[in-house]
Short mmCIF file of N, CA and C and ligand atoms in Angstrom, two decimals:
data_model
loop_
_atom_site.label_atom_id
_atom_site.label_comp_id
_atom_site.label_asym_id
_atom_site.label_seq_id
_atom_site.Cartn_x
_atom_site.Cartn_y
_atom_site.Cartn_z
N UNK U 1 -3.26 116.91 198.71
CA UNK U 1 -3.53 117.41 197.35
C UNK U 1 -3.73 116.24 196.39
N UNK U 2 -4.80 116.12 195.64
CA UNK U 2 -5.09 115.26 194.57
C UNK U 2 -4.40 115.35 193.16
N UNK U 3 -3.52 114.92 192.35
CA UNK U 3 -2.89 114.93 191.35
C UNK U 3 -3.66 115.19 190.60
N UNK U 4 -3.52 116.21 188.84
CA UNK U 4 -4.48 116.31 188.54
C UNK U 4 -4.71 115.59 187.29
N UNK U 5 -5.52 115.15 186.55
CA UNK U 5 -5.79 114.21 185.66
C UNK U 5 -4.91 114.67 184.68
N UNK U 6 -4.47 113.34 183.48
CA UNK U 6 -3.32 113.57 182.16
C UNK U 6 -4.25 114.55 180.87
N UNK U 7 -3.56 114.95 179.80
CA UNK U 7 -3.92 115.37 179.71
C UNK U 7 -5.34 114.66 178.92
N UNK U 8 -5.28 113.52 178.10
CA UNK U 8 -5.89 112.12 177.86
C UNK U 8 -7.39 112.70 178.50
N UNK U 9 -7.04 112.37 179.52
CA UNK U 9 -8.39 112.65 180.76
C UNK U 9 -9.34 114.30 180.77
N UNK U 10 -8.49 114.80 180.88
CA UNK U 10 -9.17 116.10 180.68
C UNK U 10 -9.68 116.48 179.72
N UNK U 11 -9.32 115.74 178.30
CA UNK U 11 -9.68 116.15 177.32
C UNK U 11 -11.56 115.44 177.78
N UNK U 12 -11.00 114.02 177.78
CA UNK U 12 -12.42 113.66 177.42
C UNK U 12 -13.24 114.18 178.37
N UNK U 13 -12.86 114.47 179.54
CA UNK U 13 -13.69 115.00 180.78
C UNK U 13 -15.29 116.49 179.86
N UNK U 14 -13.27 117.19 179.41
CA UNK U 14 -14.02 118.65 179.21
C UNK U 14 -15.14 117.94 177.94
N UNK U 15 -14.97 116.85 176.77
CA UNK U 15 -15.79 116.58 175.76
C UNK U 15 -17.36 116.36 176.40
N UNK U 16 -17.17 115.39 177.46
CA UNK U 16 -18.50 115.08 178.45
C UNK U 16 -19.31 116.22 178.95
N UNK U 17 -18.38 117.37 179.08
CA UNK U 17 -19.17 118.39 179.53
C UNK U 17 -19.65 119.30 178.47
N UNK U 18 -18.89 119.54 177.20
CA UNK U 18 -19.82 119.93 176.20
C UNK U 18 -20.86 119.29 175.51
N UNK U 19 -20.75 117.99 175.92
CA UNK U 19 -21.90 117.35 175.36
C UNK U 19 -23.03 117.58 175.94
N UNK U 20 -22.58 117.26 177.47
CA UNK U 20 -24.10 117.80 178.25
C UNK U 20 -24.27 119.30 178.43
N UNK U 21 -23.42 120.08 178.19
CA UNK U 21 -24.38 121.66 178.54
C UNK U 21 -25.17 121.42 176.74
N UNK U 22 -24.34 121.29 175.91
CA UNK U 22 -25.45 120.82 174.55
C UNK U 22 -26.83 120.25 174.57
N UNK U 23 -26.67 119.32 175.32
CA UNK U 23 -27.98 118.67 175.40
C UNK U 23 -29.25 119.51 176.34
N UNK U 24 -28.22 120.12 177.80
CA UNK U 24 -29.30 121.17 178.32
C UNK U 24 -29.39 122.33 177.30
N UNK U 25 -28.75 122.93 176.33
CA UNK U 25 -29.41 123.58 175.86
C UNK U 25 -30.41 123.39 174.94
N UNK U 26 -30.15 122.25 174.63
CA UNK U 26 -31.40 122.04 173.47
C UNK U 26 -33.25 121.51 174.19
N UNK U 27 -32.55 120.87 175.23
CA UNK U 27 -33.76 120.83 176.26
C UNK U 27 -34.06 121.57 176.16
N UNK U 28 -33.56 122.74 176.78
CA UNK U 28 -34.48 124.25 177.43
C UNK U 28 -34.92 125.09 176.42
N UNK U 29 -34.06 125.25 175.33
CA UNK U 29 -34.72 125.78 174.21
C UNK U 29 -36.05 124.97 173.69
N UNK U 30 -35.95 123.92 173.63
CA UNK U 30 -37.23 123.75 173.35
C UNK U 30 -38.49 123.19 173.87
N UNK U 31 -37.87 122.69 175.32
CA UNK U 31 -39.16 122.29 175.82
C UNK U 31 -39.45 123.34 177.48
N UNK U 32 -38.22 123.39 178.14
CA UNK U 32 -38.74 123.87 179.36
C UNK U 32 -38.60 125.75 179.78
N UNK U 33 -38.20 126.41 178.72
CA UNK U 33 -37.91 127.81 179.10
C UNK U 33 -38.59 128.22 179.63
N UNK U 34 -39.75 128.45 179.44
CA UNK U 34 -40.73 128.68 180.72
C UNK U 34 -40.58 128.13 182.16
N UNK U 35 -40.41 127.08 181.87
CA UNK U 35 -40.55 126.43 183.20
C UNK U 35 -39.29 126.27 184.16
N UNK U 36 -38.26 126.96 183.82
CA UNK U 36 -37.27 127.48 184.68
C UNK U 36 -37.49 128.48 185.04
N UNK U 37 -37.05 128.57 186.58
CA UNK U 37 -36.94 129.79 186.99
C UNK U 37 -34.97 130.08 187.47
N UNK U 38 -34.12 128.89 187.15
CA UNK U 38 -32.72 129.18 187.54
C UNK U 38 -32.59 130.88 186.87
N UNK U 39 -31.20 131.35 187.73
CA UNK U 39 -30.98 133.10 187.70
C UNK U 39 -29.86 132.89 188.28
N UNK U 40 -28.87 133.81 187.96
CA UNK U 40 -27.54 134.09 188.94
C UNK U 40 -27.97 134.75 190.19
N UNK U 41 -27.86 134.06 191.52
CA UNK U 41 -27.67 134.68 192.47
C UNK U 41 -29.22 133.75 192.97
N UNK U 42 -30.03 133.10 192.39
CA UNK U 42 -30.60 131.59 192.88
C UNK U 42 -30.04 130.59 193.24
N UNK U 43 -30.28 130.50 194.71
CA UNK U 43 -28.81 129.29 195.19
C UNK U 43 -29.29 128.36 196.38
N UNK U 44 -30.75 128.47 196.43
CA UNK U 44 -31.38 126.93 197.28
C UNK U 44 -30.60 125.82 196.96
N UNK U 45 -30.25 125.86 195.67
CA UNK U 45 -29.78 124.03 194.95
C UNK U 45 -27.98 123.86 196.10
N UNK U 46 -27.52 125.15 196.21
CA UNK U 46 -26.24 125.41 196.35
C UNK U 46 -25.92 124.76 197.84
N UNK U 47 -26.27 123.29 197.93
CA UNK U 47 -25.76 122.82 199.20
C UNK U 47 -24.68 121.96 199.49
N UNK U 48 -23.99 122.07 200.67
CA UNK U 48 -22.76 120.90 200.55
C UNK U 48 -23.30 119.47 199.98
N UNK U 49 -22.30 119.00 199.15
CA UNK U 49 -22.45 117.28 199.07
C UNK U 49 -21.32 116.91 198.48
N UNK U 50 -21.13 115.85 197.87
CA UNK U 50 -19.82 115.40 197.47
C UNK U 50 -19.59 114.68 196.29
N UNK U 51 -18.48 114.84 195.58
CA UNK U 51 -17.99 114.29 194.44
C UNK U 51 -16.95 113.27 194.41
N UNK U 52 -17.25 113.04 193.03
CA UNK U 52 -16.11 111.88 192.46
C UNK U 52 -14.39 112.32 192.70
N UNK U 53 -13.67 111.53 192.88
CA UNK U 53 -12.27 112.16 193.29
C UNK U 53 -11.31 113.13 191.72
N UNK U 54 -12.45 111.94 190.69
CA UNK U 54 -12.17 113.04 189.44
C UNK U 54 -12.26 114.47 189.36
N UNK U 55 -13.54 114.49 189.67
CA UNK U 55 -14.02 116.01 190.01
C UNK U 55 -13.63 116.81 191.12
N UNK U 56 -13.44 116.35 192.18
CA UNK U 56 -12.43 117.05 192.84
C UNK U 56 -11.38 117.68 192.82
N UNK U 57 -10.51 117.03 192.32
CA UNK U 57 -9.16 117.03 191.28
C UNK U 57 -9.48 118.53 190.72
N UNK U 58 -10.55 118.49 189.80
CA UNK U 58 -10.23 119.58 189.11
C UNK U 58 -10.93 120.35 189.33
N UNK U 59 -11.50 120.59 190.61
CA UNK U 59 -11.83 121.25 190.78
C UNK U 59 -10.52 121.65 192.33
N UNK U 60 -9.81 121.22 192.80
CA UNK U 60 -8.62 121.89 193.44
C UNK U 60 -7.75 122.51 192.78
N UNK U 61 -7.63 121.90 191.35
CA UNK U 61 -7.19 122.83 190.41
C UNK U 61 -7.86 123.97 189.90
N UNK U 62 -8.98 124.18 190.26
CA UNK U 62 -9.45 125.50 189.60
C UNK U 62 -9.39 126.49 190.63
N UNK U 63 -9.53 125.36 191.53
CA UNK U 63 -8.79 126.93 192.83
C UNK U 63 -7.93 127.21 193.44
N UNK U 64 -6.54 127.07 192.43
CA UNK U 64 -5.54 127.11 192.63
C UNK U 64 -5.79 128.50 192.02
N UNK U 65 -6.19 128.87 191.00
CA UNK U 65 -6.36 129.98 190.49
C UNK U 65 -7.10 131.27 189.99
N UNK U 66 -7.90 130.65 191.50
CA UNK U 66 -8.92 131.99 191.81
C UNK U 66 -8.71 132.41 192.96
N UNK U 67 -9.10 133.48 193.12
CA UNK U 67 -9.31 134.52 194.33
C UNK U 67 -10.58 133.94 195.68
N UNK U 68 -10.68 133.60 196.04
CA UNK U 68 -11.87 133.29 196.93
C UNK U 68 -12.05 133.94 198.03
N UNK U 69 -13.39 134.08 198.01
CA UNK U 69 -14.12 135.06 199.65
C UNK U 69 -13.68 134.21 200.70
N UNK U 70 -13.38 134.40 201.93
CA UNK U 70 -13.33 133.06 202.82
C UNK U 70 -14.17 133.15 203.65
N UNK U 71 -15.36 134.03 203.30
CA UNK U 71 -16.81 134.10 203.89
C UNK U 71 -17.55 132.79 203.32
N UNK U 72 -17.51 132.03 204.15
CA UNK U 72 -18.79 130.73 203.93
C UNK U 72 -20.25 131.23 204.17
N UNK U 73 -21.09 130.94 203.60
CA UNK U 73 -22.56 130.98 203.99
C UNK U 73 -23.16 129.69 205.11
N UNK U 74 -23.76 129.74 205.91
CA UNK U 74 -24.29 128.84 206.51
C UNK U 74 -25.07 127.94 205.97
N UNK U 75 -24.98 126.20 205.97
CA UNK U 75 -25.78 125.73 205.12
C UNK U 75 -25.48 125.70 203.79
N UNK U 76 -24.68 126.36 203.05
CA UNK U 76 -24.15 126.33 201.50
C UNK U 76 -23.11 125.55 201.25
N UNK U 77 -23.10 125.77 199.96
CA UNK U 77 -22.07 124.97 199.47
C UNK U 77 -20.80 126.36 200.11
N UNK U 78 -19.59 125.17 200.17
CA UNK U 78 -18.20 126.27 200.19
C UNK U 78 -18.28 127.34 199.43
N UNK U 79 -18.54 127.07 197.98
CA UNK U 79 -17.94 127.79 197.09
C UNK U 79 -19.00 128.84 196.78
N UNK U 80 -19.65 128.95 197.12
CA UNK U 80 -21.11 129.76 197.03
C UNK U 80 -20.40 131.19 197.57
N UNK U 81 -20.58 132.35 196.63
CA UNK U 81 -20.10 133.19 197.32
C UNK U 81 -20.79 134.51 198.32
N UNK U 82 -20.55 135.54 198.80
CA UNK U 82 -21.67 136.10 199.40
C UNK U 82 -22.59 136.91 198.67
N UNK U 83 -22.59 137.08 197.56
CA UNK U 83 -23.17 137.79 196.51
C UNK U 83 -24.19 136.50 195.79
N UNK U 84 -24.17 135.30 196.19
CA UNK U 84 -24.93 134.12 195.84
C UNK U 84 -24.54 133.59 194.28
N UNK U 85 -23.17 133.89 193.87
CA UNK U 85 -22.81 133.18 192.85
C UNK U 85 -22.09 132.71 193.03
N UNK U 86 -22.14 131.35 191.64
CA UNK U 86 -20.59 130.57 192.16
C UNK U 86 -19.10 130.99 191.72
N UNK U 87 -18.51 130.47 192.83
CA UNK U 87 -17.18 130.89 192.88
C UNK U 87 -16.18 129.94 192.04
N UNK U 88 -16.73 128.72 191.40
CA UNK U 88 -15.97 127.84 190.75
C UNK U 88 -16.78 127.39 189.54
N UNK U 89 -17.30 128.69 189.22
CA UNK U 89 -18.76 128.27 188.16
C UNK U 89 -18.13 127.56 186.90
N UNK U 90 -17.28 127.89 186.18
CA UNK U 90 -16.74 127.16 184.98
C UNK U 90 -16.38 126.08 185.01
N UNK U 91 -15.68 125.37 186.09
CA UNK U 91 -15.33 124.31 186.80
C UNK U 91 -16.56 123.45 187.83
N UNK U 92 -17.71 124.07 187.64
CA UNK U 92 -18.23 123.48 188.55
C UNK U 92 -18.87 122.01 188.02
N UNK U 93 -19.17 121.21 189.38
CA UNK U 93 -19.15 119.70 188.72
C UNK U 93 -20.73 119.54 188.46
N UNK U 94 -20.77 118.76 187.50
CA UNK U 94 -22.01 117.97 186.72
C UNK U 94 -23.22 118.36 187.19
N UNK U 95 -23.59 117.60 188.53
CA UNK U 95 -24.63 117.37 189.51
C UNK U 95 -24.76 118.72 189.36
N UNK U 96 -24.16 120.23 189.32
CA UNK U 96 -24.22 121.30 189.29
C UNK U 96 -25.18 121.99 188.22
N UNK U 97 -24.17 121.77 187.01
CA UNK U 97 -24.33 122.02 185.61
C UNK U 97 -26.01 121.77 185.24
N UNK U 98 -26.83 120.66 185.95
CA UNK U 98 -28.00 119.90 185.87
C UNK U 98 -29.14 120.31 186.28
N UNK U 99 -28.66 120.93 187.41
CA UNK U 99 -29.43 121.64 188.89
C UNK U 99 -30.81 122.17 187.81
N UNK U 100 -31.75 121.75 188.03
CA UNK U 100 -32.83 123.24 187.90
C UNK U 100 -33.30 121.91 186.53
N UNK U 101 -32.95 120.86 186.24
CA UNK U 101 -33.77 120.30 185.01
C UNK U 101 -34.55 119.37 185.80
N UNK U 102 -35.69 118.50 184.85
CA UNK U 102 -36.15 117.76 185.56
C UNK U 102 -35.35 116.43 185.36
N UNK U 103 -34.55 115.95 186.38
CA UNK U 103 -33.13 114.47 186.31
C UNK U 103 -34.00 113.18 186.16
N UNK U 104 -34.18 112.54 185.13
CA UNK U 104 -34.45 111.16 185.25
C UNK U 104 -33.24 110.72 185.11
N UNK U 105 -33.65 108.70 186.40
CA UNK U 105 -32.90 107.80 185.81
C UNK U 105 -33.83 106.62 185.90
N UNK U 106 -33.30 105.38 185.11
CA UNK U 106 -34.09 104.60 184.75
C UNK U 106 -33.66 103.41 185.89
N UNK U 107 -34.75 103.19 186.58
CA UNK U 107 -34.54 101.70 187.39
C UNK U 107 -35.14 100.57 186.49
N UNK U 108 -33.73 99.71 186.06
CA UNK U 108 -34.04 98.94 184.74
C UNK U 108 -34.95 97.60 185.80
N UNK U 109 -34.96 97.32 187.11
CA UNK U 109 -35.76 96.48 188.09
C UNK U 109 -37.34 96.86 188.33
N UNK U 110 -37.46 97.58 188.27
CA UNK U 110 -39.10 97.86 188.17
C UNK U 110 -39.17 98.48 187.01
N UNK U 111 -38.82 98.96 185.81
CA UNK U 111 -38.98 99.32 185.03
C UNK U 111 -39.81 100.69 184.98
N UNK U 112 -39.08 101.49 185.96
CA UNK U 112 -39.70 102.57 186.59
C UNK U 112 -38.92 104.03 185.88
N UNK U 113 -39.35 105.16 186.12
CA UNK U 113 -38.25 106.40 185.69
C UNK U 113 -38.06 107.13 187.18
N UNK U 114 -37.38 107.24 187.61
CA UNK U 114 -37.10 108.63 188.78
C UNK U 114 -36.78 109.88 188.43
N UNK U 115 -37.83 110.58 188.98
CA UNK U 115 -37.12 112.16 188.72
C UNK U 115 -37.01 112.77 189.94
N UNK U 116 -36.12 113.98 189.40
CA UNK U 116 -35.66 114.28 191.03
C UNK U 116 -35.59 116.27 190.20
N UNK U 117 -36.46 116.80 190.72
CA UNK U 117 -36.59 118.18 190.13
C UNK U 117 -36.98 119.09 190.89
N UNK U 118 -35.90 120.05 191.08
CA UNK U 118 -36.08 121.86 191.98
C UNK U 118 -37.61 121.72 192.42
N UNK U 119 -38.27 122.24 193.31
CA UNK U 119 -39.98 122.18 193.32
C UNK U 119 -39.98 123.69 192.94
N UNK U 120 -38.72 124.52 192.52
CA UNK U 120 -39.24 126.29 192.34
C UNK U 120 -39.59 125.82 190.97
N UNK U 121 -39.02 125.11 190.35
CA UNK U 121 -39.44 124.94 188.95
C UNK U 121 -40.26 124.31 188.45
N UNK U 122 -40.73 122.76 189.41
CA UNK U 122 -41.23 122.25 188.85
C UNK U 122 -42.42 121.90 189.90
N UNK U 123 -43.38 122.07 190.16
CA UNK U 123 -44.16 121.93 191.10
C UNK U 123 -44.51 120.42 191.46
N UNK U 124 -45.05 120.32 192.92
CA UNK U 124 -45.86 119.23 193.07
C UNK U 124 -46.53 118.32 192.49
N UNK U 125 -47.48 119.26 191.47
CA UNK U 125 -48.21 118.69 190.85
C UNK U 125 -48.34 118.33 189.60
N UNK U 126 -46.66 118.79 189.12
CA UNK U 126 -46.28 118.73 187.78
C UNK U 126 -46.27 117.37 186.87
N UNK U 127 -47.11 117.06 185.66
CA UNK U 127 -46.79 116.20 184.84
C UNK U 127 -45.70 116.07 183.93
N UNK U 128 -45.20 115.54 184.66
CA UNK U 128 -43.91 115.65 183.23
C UNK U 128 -43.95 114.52 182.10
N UNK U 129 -43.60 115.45 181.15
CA UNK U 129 -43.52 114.54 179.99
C UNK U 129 -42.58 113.69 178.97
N UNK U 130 -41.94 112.94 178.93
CA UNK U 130 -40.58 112.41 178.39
C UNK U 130 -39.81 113.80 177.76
N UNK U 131 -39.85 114.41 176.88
CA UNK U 131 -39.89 115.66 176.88
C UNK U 131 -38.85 116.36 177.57
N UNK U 132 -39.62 116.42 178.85
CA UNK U 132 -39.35 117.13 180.14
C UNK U 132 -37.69 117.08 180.39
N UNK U 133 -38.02 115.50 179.99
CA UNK U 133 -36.55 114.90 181.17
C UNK U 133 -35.13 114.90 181.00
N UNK U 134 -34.32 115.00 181.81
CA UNK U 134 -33.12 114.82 181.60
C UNK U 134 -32.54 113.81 182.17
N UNK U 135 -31.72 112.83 180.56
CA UNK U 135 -31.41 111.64 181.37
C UNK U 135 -30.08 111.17 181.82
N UNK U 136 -30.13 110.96 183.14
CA UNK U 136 -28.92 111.28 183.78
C UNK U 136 -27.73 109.50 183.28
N UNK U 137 -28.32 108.68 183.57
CA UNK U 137 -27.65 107.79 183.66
C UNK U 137 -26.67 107.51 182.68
N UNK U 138 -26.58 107.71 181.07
CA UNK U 138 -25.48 107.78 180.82
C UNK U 138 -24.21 108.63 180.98
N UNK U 139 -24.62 109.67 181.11
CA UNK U 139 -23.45 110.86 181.20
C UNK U 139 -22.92 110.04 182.88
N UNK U 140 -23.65 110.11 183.75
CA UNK U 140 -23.01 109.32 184.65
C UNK U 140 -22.43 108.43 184.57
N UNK U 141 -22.51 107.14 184.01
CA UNK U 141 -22.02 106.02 183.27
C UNK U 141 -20.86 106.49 183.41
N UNK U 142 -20.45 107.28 181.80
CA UNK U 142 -19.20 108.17 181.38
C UNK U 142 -18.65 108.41 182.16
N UNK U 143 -19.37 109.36 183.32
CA UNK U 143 -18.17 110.09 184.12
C UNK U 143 -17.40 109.36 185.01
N UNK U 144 -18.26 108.01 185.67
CA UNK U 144 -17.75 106.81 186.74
C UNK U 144 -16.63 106.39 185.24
N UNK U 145 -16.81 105.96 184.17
CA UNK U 145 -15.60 105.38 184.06
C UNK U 145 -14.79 106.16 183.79
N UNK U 146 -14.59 107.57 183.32
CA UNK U 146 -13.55 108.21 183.68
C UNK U 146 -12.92 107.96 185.09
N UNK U 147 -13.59 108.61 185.67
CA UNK U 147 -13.51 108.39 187.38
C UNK U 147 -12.10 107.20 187.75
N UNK U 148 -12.57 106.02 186.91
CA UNK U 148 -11.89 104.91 187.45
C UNK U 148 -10.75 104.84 186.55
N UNK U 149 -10.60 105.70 185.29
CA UNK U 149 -9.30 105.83 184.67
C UNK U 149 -8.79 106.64 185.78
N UNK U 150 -9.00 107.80 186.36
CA UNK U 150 -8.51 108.91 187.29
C UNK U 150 -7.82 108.27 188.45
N UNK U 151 -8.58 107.33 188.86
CA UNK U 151 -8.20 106.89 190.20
C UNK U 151 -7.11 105.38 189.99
N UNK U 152 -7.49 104.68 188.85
CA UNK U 152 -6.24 103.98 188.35
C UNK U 152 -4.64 104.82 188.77
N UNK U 153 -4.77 105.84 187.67
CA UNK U 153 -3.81 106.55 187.88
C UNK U 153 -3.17 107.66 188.78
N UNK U 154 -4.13 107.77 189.74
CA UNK U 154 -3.70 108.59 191.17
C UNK U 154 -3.41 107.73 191.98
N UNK U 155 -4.16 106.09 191.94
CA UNK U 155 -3.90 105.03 192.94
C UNK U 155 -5.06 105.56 194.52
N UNK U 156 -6.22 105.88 193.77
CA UNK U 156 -7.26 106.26 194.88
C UNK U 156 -8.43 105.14 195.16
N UNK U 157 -8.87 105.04 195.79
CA UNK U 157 -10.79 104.21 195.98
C UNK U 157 -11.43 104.83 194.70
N UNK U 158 -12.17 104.29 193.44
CA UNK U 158 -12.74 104.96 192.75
C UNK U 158 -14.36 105.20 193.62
N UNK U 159 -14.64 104.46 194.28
CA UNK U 159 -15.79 104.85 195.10
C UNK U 159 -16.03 105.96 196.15
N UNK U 160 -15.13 106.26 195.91
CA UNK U 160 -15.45 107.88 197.39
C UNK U 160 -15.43 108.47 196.73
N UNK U 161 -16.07 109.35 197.75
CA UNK U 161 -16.58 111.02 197.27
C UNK U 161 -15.91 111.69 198.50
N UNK U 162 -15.39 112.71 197.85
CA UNK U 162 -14.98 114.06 198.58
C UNK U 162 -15.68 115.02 198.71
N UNK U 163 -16.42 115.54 199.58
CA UNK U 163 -17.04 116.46 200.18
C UNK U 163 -16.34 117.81 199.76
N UNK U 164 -17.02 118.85 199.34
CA UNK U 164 -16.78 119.87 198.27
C UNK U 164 -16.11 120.90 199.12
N UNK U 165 -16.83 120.71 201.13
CA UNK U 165 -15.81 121.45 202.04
C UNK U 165 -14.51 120.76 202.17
N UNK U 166 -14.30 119.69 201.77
CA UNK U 166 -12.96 119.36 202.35
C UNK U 166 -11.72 119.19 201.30
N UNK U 167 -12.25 119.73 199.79
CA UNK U 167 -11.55 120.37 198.86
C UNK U 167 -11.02 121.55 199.12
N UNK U 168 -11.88 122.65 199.49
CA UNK U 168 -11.71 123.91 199.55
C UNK U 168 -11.02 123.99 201.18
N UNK U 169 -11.02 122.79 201.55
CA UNK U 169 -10.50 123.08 203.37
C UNK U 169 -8.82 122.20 202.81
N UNK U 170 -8.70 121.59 201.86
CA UNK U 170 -7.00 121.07 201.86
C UNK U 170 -6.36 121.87 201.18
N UNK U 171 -6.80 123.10 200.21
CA UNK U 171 -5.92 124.14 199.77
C UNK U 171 -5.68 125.42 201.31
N UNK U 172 -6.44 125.35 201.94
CA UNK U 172 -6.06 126.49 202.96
C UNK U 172 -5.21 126.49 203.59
S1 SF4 C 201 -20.03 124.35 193.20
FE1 SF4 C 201 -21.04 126.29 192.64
S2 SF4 C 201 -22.90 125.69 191.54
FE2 SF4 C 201 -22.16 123.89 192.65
S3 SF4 C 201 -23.24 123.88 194.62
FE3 SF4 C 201 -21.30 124.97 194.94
S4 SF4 C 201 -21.75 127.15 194.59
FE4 SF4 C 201 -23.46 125.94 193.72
S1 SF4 C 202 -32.43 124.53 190.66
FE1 SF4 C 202 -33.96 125.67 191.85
S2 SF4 C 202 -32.81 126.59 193.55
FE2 SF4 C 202 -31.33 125.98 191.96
S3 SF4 C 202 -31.02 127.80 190.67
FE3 SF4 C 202 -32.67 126.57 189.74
S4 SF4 C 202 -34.57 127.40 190.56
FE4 SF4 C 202 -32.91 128.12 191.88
#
């Protein structure tokens, strides 16, 4: 079991996350509503991968106090439930929260942008336009140095990631 962050930590955690659902909303309101197709119970994005030990954390804490199916889907994330919603949706981590925008980050070495965007939403052949983008690298920034306040004080690797099955596999 992962200790769960003070309260110090959580505060700013939860501040990081109103900042960014803020910012996706103001994206989508004004540039991409159309061009989403995310829906409850759309869940291609919904595959295993792994998080910061921050986010883990609280997210073993959020399922300390839910009910869960212990029907896994094949190929899904754990928490994906059989009705195709999430099962830790309020709690769910970042990389989540993001799903379905178009993610830039900036490679300050070639002086390049990367995007990395759903193809239901955003096609092949899509031009995107600054506009478009969502930019990941500071909120990431943020969250790694939380991260390394977290793991200061749990006494963890701030560099690993915990795999989202093997959260939901140390409460069972
Ligand atoms: S945590 Fe929830 S939103 Fe994130 S991948 Fe799993 S089921 Fe999908
Ligand atoms: S990111 Fe893509 S797969 Fe995920 S909910 Fe949005 S449209 Fe569906």
């Amino acid at each position: 079991m992962l200790p769960p962050p003070d309260a110090t930590l959580l505060t700013a955690y939860n501040n990081l996350i109103d900042e960014i659902e803020h910012r996706i909303q103001d994206l989508t309101r004004q540039r991409s509503p159309a061009l989403l197709h995310c829906h409850p119970g759309c869940s291609d994005c919904c595959i295993e991968f792994a998080v910061l030990p921050l986010e883990a954390a609280l997210l073993q804490d959020a399922l300390l106090h839910i009910k869960r199916s212990a029907i896994v889907q094949e190929n899904h994330c754990v928490f994906l439930l059989e009705n195709c919603h999430c099962s830790v949706y309020d709690r769910r981590p970042i990389l989540c929260r993001t799903q379905g925008l178009a993610l830039a980050y900036i490679d300050h070495e070639s002086g390049t942008i990367e995007v990395s965007a759903c193809p239901i939403n955003f096609q092949e052949e899509f031009c995107f336009e600054q506009d478009d983008l969502f930019f990941m690298d500071d909120f990431n920034g943020r969250l790694a140095v939380l991260n390394l306040q977290y793991c200061r004080q749990a006494g963890l690797q701030p560099d690993c990631r915990i795999a989202l099955s093997d959260i939901a596999g140390s409460l069972r």
